[in-house]
mmCIF file of C-alpha atoms in Angstrom:
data_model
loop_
_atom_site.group_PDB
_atom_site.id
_atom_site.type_symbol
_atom_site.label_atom_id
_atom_site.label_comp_id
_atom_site.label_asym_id
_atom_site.label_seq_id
_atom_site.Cartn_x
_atom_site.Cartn_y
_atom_site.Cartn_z
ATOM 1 C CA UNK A 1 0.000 0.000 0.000
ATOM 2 C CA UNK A 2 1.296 3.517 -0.772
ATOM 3 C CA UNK A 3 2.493 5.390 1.724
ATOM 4 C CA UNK A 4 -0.079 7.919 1.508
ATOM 5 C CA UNK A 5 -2.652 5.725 1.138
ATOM 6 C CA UNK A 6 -1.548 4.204 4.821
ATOM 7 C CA UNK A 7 -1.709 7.778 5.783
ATOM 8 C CA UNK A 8 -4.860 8.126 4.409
ATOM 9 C CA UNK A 9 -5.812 5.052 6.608
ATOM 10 C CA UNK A 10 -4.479 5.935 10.059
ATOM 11 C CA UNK A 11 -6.221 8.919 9.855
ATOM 12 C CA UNK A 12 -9.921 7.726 8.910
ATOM 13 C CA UNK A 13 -8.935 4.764 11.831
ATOM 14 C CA UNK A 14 -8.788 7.497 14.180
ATOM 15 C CA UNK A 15 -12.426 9.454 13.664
ATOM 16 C CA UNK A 16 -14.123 6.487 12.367
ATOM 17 C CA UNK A 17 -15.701 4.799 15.026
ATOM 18 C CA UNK A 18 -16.041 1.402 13.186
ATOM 19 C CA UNK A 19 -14.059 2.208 9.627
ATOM 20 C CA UNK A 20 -14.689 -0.152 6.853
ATOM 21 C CA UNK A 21 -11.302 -0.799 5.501
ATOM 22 C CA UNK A 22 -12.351 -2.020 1.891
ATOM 23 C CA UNK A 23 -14.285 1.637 1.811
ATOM 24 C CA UNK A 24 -11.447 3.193 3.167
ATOM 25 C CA UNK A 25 -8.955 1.951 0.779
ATOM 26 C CA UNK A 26 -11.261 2.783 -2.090
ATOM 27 C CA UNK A 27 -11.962 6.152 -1.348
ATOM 28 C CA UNK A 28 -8.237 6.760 -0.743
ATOM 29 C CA UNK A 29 -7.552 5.351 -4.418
ATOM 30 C CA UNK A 30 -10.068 7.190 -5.817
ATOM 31 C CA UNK A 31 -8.351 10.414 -3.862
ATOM 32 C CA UNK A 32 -5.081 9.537 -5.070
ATOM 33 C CA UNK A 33 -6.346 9.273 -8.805
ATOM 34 C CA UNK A 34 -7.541 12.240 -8.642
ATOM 35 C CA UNK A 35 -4.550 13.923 -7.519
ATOM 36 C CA UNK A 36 -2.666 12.452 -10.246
ATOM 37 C CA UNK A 37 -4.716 13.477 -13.098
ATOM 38 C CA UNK A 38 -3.195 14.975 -16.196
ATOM 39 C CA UNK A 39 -2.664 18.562 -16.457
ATOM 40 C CA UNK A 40 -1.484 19.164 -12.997
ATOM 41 C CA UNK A 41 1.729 20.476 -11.840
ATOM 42 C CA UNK A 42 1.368 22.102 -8.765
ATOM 43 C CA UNK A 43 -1.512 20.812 -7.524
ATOM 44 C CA UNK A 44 -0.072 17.129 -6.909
ATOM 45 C CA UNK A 45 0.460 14.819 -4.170
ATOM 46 C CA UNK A 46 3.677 16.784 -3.687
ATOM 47 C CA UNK A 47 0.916 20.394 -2.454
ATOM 48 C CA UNK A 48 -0.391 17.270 -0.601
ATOM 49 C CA UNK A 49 2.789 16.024 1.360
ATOM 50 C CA UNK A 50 3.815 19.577 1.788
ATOM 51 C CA UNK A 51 0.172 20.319 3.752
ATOM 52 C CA UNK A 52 0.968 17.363 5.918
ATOM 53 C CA UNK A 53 4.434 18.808 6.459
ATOM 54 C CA UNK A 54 3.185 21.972 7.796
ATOM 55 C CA UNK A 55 0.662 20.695 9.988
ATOM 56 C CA UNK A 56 2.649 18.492 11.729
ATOM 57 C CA UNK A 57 5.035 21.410 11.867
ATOM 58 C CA UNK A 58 2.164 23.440 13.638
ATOM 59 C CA UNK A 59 0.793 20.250 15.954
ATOM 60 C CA UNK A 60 4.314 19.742 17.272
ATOM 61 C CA UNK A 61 4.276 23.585 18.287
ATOM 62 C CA UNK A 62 0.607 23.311 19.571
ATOM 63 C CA UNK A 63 -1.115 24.792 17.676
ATOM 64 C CA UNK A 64 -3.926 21.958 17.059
ATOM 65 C CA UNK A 65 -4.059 18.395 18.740
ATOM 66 C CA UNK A 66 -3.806 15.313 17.363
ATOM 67 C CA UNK A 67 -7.669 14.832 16.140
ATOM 68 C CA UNK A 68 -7.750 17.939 15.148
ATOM 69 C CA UNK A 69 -4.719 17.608 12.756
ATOM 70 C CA UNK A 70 -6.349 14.099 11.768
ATOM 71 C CA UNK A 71 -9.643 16.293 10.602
ATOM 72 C CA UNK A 72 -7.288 18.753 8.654
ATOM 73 C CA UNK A 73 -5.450 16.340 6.595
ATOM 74 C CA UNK A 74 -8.596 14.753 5.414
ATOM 75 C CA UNK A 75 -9.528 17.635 4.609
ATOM 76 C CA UNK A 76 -6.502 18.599 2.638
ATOM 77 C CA UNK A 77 -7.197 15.285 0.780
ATOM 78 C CA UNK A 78 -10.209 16.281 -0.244
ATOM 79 C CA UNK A 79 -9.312 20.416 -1.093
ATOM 80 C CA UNK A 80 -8.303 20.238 -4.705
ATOM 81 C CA UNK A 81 -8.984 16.201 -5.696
ATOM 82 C CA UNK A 82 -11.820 18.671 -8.021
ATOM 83 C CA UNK A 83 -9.077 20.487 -9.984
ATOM 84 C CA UNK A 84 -9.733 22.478 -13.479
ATOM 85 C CA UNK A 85 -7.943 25.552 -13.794
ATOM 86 C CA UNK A 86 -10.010 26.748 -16.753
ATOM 87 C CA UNK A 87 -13.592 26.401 -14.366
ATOM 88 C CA UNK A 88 -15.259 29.737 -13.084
ATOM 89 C CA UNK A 89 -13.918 30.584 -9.684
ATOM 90 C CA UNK A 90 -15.143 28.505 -6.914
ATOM 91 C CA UNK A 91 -16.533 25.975 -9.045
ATOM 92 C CA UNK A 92 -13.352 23.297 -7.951
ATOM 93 C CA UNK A 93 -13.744 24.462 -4.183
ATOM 94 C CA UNK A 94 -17.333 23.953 -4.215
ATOM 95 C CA UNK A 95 -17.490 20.568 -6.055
ATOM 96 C CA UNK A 96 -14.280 19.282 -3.836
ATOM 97 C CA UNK A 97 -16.352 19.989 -0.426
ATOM 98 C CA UNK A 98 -19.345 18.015 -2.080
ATOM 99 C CA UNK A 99 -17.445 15.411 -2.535
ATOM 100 C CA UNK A 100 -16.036 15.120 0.724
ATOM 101 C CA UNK A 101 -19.027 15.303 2.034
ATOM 102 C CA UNK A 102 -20.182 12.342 0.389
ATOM 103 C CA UNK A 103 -17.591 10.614 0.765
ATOM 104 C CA UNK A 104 -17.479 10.798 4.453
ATOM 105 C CA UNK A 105 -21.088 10.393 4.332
ATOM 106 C CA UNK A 106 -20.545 7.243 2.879
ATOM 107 C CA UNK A 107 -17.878 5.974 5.215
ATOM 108 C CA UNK A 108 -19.938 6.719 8.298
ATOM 109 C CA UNK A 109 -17.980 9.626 9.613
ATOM 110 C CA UNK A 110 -19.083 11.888 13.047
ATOM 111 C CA UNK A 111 -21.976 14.640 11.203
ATOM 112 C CA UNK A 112 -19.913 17.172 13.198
ATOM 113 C CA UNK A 113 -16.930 15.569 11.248
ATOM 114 C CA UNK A 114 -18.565 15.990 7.949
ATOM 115 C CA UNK A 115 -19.497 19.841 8.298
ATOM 116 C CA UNK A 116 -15.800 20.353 9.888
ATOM 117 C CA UNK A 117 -13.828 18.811 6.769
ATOM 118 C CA UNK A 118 -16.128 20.634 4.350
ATOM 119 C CA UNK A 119 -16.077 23.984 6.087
ATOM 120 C CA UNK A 120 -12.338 23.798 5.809
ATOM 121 C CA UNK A 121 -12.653 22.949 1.971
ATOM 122 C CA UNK A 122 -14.763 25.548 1.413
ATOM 123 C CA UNK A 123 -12.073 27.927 3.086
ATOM 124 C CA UNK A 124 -9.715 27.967 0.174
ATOM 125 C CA UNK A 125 -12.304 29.614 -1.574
ATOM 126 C CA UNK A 126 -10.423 33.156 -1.123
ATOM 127 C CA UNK A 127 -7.590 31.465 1.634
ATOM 128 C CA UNK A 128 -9.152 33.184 4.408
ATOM 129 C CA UNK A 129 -9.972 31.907 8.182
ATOM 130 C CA UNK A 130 -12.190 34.914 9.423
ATOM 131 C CA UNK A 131 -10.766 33.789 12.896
ATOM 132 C CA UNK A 132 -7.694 32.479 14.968
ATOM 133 C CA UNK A 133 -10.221 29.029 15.728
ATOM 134 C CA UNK A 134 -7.530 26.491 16.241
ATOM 135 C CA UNK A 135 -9.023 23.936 12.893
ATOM 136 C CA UNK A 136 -9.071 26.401 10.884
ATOM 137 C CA UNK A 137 -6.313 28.432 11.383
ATOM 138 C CA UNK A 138 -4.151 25.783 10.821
ATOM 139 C CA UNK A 139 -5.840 24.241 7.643
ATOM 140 C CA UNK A 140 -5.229 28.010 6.351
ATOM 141 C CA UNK A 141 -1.721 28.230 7.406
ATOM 142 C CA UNK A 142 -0.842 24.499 6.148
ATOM 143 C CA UNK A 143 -2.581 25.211 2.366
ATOM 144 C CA UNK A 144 -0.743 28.893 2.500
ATOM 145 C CA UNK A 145 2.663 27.350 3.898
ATOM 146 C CA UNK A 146 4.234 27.200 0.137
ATOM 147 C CA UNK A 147 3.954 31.108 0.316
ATOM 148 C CA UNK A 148 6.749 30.671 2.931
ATOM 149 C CA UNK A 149 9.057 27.969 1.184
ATOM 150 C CA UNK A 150 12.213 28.188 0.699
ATOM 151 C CA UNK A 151 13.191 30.509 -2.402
ATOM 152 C CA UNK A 152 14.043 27.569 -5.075
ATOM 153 C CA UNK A 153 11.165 25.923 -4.476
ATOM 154 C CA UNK A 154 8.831 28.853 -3.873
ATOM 155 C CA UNK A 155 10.498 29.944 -7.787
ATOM 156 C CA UNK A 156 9.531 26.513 -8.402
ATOM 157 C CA UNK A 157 5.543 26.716 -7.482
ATOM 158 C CA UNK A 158 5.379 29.769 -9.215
ATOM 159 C CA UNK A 159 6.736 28.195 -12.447
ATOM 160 C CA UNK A 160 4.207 25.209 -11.538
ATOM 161 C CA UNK A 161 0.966 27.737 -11.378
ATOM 162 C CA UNK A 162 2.109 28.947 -14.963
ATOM 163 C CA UNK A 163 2.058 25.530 -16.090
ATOM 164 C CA UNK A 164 -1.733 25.063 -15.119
ATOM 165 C CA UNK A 165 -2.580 28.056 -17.126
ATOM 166 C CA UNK A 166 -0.466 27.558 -20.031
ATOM 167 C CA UNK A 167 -3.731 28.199 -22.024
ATOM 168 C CA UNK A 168 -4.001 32.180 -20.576
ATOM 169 C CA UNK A 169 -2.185 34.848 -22.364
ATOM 170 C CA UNK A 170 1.337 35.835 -20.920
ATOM 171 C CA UNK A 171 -0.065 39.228 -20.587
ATOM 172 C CA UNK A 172 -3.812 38.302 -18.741
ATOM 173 C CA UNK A 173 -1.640 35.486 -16.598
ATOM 174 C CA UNK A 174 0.178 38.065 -15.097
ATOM 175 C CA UNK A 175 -2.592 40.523 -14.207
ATOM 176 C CA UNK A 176 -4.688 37.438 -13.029
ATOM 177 C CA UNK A 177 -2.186 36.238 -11.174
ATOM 178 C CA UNK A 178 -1.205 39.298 -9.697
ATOM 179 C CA UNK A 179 -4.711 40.214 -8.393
ATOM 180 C CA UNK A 180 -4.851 36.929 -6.312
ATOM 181 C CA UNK A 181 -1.434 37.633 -4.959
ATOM 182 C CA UNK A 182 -1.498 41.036 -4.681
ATOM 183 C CA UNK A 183 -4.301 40.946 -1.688
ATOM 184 C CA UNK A 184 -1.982 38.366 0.121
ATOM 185 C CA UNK A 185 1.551 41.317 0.618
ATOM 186 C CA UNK A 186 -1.837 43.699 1.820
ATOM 187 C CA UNK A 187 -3.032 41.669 4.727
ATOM 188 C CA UNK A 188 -2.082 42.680 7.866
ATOM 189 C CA UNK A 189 -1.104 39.278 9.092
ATOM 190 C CA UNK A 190 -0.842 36.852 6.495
ATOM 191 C CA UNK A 191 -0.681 33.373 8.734
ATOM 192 C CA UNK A 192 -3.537 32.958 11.675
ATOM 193 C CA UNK A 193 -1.450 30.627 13.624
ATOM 194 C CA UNK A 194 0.958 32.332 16.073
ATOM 195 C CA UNK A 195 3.535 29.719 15.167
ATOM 196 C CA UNK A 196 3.390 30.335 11.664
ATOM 197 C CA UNK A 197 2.827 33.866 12.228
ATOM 198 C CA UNK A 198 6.774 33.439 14.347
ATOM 199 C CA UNK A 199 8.165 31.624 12.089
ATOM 200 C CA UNK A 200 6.972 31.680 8.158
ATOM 201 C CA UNK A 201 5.430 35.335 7.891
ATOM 202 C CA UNK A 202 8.902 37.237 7.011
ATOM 203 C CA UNK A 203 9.812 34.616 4.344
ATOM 204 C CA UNK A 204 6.576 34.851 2.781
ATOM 205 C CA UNK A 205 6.430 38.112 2.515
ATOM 206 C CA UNK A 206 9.941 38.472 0.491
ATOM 207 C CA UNK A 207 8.651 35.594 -1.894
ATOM 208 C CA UNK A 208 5.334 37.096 -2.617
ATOM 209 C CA UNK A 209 7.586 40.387 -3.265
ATOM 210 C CA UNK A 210 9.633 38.755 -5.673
ATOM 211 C CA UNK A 211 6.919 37.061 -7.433
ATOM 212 C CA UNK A 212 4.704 40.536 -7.612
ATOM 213 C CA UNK A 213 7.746 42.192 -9.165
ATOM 214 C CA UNK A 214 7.872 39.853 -11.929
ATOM 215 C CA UNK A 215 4.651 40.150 -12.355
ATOM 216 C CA UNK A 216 4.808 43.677 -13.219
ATOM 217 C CA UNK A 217 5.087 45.466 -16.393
ATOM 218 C CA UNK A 218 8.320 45.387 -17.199
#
């Protein structure tokens, strides 16, 4: 079994009461197909590793227990498996939380669980927690962690986003791309978690410099 598809397991073990491991399994295939499909190149299982990354990152400073990371990394499983970059905006947000839903529906998950991992989806609608809430922060912080990355491979996620949109103009790519960035260098506090606030804020805030200067006219 792939190692993410253990993953995958361990987690649904934990807030399944009773998990049905055939269901499981098949759920987390489907999930990894999806995450695979053609015409990705950001938006892989390597977005996916580097949200688990990051939350463990913020668990181990405290900033959500262990359930509570268990309910975020479903729900990073589920926040782009809908991926088209050429569908109206929040289309793939709002199709990837029905989809969880059912899904966890169909496995027998918690209700509570069910309108927790969808909420969270629905979140990166706009990447915006409206409040410091534990969950949520840290989903938020986790999915905007790349922001922070190291500069090769922040370059690299930027040259990864162009990629997706290889079928928009140089010229509309940039101003498109630049209006969803743009709003990000304006926030007051870009990360909602106090560790990631400590720790990943200054770094992010030089990439997303960088990449809004390229942007630019030249």
């Amino acid at each position: 079994m792939p190692a993410l598809l253990t993953a995958w397991s361990l987690d649904l073990a934990l807030l399944l009461e009773d998990p049905p491991d055939d269901a499981v399994v098949r759920h987390g295939e489907d999930l990894l197909r999806r995450w695979a499909s053609p015409g990705r190149h950001y938006h892989t299982t390597s977005h996916l590793v580097e949200m688990f990354w990051a939350l463990e990152e913020l668990e181990d400073a405290g900033e959500v227990d262990e359930r509570d990371g268990a309910l975020a990394r479903v729900a990073a499983w589920f926040h782009d498996a809908v991926y088209d970059p050429r569908a109206p905006l929040g289309q793939n947000e709002a199709a990837s939380a029905e989809l969880a839903g059912s899904s966890l529906q169909q496995l027998g998950a918690d209700p509570a669980d069910v309108a927790a991992v969808t909420g969270l989806v629905r979140l990166t609608d706009g990447h915006d927690a409206p409040t410091r809430e534990p969950l949520p922060a840290a989903f938020h912080d986790s999915d905007l962690w790349i922001l922070a990355a190291p500069e090769p491979r922040f370059d690299e996620y930027c040259a990864q986003v162009r990629e997706e949109y290889a079928h928009v103009p140089d010229q509309a790519y940039r101003q498109g791309r630049h209006a969803v960035l743009e709003p990000f260098q304006r926030r007051g506090r870009l990360y909602r978690t106090g560790h990631a606030h400590r720790q990943w804020e200054r770094r992010a805030r030089l990439n997303l410099a960088r990449e809004l200067d390229r942007l630019s006219p030249s």
